[in-house]
Short mmCIF file of N, CA and C in Angstrom, two decimals:
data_model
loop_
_atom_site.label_atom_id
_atom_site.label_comp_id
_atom_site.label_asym_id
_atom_site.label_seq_id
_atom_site.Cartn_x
_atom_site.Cartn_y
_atom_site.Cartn_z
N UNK P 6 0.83 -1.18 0.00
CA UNK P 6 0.00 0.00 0.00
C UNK P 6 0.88 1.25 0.00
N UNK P 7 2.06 1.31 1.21
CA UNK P 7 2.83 2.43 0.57
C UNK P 7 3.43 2.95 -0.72
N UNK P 8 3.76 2.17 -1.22
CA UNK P 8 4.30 2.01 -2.80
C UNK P 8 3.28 2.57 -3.67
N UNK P 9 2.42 2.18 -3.66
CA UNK P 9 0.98 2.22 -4.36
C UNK P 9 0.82 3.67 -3.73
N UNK P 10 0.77 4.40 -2.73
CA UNK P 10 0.45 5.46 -2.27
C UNK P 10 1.22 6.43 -2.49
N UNK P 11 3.07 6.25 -2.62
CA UNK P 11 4.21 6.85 -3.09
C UNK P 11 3.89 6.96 -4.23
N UNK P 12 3.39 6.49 -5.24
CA UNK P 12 3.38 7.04 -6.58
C UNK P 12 2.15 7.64 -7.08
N UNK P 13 1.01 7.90 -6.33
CA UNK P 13 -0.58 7.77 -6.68
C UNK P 13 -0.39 9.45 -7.20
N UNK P 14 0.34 10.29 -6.17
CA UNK P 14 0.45 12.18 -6.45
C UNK P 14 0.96 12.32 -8.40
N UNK P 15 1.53 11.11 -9.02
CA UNK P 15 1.91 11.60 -10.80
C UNK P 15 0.28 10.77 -11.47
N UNK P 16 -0.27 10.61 -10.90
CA UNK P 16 -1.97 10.60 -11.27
C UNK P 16 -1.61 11.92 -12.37
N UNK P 17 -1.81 13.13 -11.68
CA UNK P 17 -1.87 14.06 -12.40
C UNK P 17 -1.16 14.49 -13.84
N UNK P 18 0.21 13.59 -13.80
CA UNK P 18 1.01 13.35 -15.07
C UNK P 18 -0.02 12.92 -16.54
N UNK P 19 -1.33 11.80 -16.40
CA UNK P 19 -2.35 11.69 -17.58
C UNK P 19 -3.02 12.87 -17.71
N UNK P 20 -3.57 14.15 -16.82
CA UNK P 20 -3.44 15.91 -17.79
C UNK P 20 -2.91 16.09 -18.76
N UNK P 21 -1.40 15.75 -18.89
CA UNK P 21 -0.45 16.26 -20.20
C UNK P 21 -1.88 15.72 -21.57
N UNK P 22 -1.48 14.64 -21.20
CA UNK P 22 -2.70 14.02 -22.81
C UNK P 22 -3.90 14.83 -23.03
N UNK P 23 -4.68 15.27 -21.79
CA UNK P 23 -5.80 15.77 -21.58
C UNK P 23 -5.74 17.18 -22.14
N UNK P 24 -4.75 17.49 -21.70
CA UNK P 24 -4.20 19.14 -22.62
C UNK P 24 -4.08 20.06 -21.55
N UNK P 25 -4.15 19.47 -20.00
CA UNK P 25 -4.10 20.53 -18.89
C UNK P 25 -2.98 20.89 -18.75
N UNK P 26 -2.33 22.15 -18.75
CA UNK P 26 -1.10 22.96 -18.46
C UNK P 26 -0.44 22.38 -17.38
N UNK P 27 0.59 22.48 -17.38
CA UNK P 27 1.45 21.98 -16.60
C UNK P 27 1.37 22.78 -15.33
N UNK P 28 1.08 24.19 -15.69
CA UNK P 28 0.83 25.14 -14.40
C UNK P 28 -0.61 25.16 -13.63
N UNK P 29 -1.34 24.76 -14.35
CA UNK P 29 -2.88 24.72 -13.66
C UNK P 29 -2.60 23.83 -12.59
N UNK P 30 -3.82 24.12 -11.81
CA UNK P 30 -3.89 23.48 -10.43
C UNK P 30 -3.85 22.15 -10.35
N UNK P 31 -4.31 21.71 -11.42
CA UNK P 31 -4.70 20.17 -11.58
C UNK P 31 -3.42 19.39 -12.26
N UNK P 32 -2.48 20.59 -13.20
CA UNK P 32 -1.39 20.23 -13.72
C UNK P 32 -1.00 19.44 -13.05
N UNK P 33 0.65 19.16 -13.25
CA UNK P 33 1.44 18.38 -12.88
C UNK P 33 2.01 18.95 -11.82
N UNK P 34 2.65 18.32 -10.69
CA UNK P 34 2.70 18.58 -9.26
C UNK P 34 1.80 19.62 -8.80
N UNK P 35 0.46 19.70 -8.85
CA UNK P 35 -0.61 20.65 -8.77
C UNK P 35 -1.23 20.09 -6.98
N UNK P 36 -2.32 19.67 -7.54
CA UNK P 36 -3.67 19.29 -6.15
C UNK P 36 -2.98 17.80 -5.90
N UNK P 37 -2.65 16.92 -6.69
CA UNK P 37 -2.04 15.86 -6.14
C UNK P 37 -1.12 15.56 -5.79
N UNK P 38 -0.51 16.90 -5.49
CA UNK P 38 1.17 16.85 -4.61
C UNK P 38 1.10 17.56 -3.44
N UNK P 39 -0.54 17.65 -3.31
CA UNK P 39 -0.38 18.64 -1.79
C UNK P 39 -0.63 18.07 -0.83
N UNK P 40 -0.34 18.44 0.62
CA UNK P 40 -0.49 17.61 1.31
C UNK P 40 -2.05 17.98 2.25
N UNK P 41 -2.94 18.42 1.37
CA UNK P 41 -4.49 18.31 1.44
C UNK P 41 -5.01 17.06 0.61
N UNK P 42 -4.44 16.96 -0.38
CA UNK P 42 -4.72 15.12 -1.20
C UNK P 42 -4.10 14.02 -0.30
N UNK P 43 -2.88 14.56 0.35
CA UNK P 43 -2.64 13.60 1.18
C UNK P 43 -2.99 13.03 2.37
N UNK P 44 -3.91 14.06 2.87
CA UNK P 44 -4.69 13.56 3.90
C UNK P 44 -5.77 13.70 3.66
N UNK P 45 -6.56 14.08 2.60
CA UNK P 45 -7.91 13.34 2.30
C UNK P 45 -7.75 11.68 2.01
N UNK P 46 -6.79 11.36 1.07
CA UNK P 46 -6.61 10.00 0.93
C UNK P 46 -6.28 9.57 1.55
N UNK P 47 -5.59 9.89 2.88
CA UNK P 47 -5.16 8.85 4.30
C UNK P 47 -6.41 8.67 4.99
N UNK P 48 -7.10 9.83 5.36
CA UNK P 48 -8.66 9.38 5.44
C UNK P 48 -9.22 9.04 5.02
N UNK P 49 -9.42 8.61 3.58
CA UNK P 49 -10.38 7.26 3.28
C UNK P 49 -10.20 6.32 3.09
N UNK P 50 -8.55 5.91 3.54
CA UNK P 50 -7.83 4.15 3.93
C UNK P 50 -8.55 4.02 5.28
N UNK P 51 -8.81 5.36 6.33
CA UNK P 51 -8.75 4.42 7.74
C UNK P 51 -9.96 3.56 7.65
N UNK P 52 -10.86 3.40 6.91
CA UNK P 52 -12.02 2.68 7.50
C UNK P 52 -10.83 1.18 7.22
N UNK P 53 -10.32 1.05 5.99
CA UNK P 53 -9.54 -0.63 6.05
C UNK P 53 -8.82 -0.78 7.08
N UNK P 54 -7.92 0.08 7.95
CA UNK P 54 -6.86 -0.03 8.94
C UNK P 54 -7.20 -1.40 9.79
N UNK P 55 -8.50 -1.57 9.84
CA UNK P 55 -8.31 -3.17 11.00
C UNK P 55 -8.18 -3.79 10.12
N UNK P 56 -8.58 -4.12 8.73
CA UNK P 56 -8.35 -5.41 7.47
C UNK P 56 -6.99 -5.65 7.56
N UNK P 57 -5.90 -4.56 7.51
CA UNK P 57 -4.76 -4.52 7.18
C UNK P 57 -3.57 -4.83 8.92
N UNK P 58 -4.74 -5.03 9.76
CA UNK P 58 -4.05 -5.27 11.20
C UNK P 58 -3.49 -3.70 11.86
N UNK P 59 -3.84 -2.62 11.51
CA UNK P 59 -3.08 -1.65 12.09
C UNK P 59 -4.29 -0.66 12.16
N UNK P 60 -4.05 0.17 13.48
CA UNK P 60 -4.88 1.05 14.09
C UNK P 60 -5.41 2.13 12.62
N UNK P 61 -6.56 3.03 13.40
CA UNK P 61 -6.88 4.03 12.18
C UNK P 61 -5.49 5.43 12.05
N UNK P 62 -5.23 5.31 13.52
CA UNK P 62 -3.91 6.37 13.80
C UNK P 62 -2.97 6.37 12.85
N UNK P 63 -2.27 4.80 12.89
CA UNK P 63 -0.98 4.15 12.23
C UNK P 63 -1.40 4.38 10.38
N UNK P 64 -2.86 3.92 10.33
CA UNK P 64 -2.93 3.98 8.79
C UNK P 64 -3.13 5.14 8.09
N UNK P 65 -3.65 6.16 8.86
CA UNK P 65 -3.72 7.88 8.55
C UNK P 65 -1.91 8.10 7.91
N UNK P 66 -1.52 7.70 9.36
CA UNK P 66 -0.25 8.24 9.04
C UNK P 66 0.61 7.66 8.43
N UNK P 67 0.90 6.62 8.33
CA UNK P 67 1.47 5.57 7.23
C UNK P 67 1.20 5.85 5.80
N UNK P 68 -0.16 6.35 5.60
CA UNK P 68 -0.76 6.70 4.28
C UNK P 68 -0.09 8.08 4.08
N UNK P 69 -0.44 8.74 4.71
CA UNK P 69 -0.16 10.52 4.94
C UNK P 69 1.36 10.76 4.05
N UNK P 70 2.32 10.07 5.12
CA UNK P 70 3.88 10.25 4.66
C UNK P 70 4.11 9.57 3.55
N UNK P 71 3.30 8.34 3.09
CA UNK P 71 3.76 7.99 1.52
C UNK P 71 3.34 8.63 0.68
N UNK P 72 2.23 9.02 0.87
CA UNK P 72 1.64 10.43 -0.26
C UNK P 72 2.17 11.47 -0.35
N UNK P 73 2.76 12.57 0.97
CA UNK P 73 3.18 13.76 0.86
C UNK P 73 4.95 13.39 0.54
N UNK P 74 4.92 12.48 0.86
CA UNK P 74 6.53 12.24 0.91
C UNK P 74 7.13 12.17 -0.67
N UNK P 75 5.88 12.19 -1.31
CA UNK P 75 6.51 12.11 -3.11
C UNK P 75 6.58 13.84 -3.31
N UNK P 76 5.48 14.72 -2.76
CA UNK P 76 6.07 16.10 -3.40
C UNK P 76 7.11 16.23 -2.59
N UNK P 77 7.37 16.16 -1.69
CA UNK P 77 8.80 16.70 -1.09
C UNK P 77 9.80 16.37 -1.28
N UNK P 78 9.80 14.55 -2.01
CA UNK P 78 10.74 14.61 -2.80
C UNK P 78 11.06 15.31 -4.55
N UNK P 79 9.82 15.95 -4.67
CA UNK P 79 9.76 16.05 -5.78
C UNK P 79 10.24 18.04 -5.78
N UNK P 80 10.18 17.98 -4.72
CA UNK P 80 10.64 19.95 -4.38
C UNK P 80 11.77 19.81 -4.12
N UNK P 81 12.75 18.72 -4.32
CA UNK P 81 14.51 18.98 -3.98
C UNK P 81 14.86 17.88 -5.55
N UNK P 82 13.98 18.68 -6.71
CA UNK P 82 14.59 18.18 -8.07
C UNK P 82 15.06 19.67 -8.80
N UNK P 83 15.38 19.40 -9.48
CA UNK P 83 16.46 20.21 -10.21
C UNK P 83 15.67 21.13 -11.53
N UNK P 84 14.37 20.94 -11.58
CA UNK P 84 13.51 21.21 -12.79
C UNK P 84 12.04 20.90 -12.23
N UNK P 85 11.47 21.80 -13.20
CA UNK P 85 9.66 22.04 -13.10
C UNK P 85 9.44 23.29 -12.75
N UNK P 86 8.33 22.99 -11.80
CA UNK P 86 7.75 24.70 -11.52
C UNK P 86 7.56 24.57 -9.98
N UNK P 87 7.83 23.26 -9.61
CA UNK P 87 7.23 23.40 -7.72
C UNK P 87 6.76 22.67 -7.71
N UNK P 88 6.38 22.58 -6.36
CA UNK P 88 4.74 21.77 -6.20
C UNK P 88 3.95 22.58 -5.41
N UNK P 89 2.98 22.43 -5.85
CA UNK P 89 1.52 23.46 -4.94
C UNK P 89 1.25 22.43 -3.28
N UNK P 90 2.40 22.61 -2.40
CA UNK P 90 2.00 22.17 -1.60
C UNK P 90 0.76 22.58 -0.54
N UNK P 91 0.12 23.79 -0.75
CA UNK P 91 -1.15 24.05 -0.22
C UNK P 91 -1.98 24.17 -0.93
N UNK P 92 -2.32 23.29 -2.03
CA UNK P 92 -3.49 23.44 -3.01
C UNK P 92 -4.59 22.62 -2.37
N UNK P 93 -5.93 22.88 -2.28
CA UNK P 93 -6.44 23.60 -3.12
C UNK P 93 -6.17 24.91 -2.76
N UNK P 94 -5.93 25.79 -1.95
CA UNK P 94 -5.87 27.11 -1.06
C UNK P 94 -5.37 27.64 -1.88
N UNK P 95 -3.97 27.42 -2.76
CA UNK P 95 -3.18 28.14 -3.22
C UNK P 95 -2.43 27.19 -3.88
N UNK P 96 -2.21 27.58 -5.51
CA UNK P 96 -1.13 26.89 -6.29
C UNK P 96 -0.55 27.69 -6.58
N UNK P 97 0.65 27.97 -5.72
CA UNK P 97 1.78 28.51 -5.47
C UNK P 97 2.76 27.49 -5.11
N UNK P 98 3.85 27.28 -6.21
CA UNK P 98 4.57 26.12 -6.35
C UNK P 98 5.75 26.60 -5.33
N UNK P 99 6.57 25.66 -5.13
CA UNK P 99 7.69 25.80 -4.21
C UNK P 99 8.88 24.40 -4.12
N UNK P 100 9.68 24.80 -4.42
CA UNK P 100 10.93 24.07 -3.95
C UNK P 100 11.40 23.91 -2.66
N UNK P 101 12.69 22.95 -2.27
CA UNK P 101 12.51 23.36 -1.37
C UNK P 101 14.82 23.80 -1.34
N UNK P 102 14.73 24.36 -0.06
CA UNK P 102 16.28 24.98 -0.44
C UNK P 102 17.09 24.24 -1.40
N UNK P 103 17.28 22.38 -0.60
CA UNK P 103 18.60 22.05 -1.00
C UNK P 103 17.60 21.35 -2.32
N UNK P 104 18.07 21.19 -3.91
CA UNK P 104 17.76 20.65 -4.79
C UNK P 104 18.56 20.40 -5.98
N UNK P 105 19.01 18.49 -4.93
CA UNK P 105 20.06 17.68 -5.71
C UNK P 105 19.37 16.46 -6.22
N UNK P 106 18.19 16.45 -6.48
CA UNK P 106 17.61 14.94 -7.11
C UNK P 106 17.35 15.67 -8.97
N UNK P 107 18.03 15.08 -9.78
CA UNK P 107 17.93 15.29 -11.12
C UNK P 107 16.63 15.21 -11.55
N UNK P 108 15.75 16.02 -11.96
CA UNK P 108 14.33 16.03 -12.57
C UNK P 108 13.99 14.62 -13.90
N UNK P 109 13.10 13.94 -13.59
CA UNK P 109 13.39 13.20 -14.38
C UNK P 109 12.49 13.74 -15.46
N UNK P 110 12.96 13.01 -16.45
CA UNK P 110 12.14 13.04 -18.03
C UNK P 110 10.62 12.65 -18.19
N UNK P 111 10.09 13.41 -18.43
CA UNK P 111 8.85 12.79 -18.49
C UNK P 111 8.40 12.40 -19.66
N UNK P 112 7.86 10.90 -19.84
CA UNK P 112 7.86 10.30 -20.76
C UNK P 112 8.75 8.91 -21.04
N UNK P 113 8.25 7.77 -21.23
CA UNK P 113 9.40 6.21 -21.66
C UNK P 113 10.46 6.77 -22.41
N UNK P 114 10.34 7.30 -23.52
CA UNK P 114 11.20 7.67 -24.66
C UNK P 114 12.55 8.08 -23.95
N UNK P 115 11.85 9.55 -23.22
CA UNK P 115 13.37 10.27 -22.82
C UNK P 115 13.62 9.72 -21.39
N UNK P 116 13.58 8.71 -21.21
CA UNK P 116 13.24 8.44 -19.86
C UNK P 116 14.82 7.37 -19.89
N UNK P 117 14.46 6.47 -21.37
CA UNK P 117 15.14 5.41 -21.54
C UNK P 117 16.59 6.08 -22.40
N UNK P 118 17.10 7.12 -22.22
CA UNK P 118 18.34 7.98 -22.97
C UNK P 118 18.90 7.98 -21.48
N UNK P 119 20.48 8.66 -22.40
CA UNK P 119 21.44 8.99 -21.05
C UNK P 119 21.22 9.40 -19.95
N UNK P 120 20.27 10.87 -20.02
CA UNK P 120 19.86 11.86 -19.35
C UNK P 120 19.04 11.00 -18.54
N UNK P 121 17.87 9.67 -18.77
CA UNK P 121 17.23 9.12 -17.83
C UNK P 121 18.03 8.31 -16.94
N UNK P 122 19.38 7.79 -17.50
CA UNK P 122 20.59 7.03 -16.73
C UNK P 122 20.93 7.97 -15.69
N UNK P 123 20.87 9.10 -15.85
CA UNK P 123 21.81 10.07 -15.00
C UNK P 123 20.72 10.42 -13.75
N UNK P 124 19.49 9.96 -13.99
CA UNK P 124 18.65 10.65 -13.12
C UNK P 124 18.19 9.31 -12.52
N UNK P 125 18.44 8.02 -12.75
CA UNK P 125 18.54 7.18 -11.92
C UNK P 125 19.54 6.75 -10.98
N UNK P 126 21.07 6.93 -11.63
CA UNK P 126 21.64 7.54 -10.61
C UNK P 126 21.52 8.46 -9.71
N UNK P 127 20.84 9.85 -9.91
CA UNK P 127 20.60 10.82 -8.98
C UNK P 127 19.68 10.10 -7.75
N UNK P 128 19.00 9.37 -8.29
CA UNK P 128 18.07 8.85 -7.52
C UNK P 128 18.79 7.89 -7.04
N UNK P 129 19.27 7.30 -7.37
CA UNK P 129 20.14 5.87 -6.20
C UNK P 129 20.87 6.82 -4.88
N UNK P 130 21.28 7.82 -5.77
CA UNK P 130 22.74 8.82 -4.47
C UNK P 130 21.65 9.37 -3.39
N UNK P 131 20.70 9.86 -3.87
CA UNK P 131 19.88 10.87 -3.31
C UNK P 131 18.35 10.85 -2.54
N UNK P 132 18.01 9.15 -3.04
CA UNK P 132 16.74 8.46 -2.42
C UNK P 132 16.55 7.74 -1.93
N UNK P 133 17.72 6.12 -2.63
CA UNK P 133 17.43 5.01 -2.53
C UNK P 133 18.22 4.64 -1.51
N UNK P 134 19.65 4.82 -1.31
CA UNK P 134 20.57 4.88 -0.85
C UNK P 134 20.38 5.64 0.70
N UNK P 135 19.57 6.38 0.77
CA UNK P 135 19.45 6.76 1.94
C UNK P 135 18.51 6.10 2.78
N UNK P 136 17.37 5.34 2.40
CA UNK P 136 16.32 4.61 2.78
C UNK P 136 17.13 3.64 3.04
N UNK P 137 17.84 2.91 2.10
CA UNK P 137 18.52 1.72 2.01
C UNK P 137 18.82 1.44 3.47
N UNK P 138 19.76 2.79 4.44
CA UNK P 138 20.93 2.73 5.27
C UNK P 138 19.63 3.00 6.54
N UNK P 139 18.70 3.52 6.51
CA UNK P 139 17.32 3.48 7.36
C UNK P 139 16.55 2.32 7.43
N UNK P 140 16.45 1.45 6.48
CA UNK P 140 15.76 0.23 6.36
C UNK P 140 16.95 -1.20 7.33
N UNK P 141 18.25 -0.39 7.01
CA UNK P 141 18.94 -1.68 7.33
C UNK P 141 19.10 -1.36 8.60
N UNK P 142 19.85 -0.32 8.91
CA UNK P 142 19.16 0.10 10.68
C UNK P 142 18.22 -0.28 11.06
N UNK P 143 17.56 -0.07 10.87
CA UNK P 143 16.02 -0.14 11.67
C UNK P 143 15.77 -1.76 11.69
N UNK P 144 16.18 -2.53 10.52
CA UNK P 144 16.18 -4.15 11.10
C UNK P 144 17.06 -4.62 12.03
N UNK P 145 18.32 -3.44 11.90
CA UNK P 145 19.03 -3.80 13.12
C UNK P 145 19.21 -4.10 14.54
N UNK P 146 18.18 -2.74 14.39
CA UNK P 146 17.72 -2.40 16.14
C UNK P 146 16.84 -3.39 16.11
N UNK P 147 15.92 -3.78 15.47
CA UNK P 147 14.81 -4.83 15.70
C UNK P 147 15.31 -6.22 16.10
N UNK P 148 16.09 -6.74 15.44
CA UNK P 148 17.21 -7.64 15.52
C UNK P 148 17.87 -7.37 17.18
N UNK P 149 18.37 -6.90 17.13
CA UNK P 149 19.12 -6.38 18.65
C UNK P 149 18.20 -6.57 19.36
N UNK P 150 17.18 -6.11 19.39
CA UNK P 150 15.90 -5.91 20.30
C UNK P 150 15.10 -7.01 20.83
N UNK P 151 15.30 -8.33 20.17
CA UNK P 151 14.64 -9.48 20.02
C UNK P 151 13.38 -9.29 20.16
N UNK P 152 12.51 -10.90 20.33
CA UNK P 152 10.99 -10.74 20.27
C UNK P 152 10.50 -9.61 21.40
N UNK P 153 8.93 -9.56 21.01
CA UNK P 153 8.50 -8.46 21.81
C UNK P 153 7.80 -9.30 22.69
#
């Protein structure tokens, strides 16, 4: 479900076809990169939260940070216009200071060229790689910690 929830905010990427501007609200990093989509959609997982074994608290927020957690990674890329992180209120895009993740290509075509090589690297140095060293910690301590 996180995965599925980490990528749900480029919804808005099928606009391009539609003919919606990249700057409109609905554009690309528009209403589905804010973190008002992100907690409307964490609120309408909690009714599943007992299906899935975890409180309505845990699934708000579990949902919450995989949703908002894509514009914020998407405000320390190198290209676009922002993201409207208070939309609907305001699409007023924003970066954020430090922005070292290479913008990727939008589109298979340019996606699958050098320039998409270089921005999967950016992304290994700058995303993956850092989760990586959080994921393996965190089994560590669990590990250390033995049963509960």
């Amino acid at each position: 479900m996180g995965c599925a929830a980490s990528i749900l905010p480029d919804v808005d990427s099928l606009g391009f076809a539609a003919g919606v501007p990249y700057g409109h609200p609905f554009g690309h990093r528009g209403f589905t990169h804010s973190l008002f989509f992100a907690a409307a959609v964490a609120l309408l997982c909690i009714p599943f939260a007992r299906r899935f074994g975890a409180s309505p608290l845990l699934t708000f927020a579990f949902v919450f940070v995989s949703i908002s957690s894509h514009g914020f990674l998407d405000a320390m890329t190198t290209g676009g216009l922002g993201v409207a992180f208070w939309s609907p209120f305001s699409n007023e895009r924003f970066f954020l200071p430090w922005r070292t993740i290479l913008v990727s290509p939008i589109g298979v075509g340019p996606f699958l060229s050098s320039r998409g090589l270089r921005v999967l690297k950016s992304e290994l140095l700058w995303i993956w790689a850092p989760c990586g060293i959080v994921a393996f910690l965190g089994a560590t301590v669990r590990r250390l910690a033995g049963p509960a």
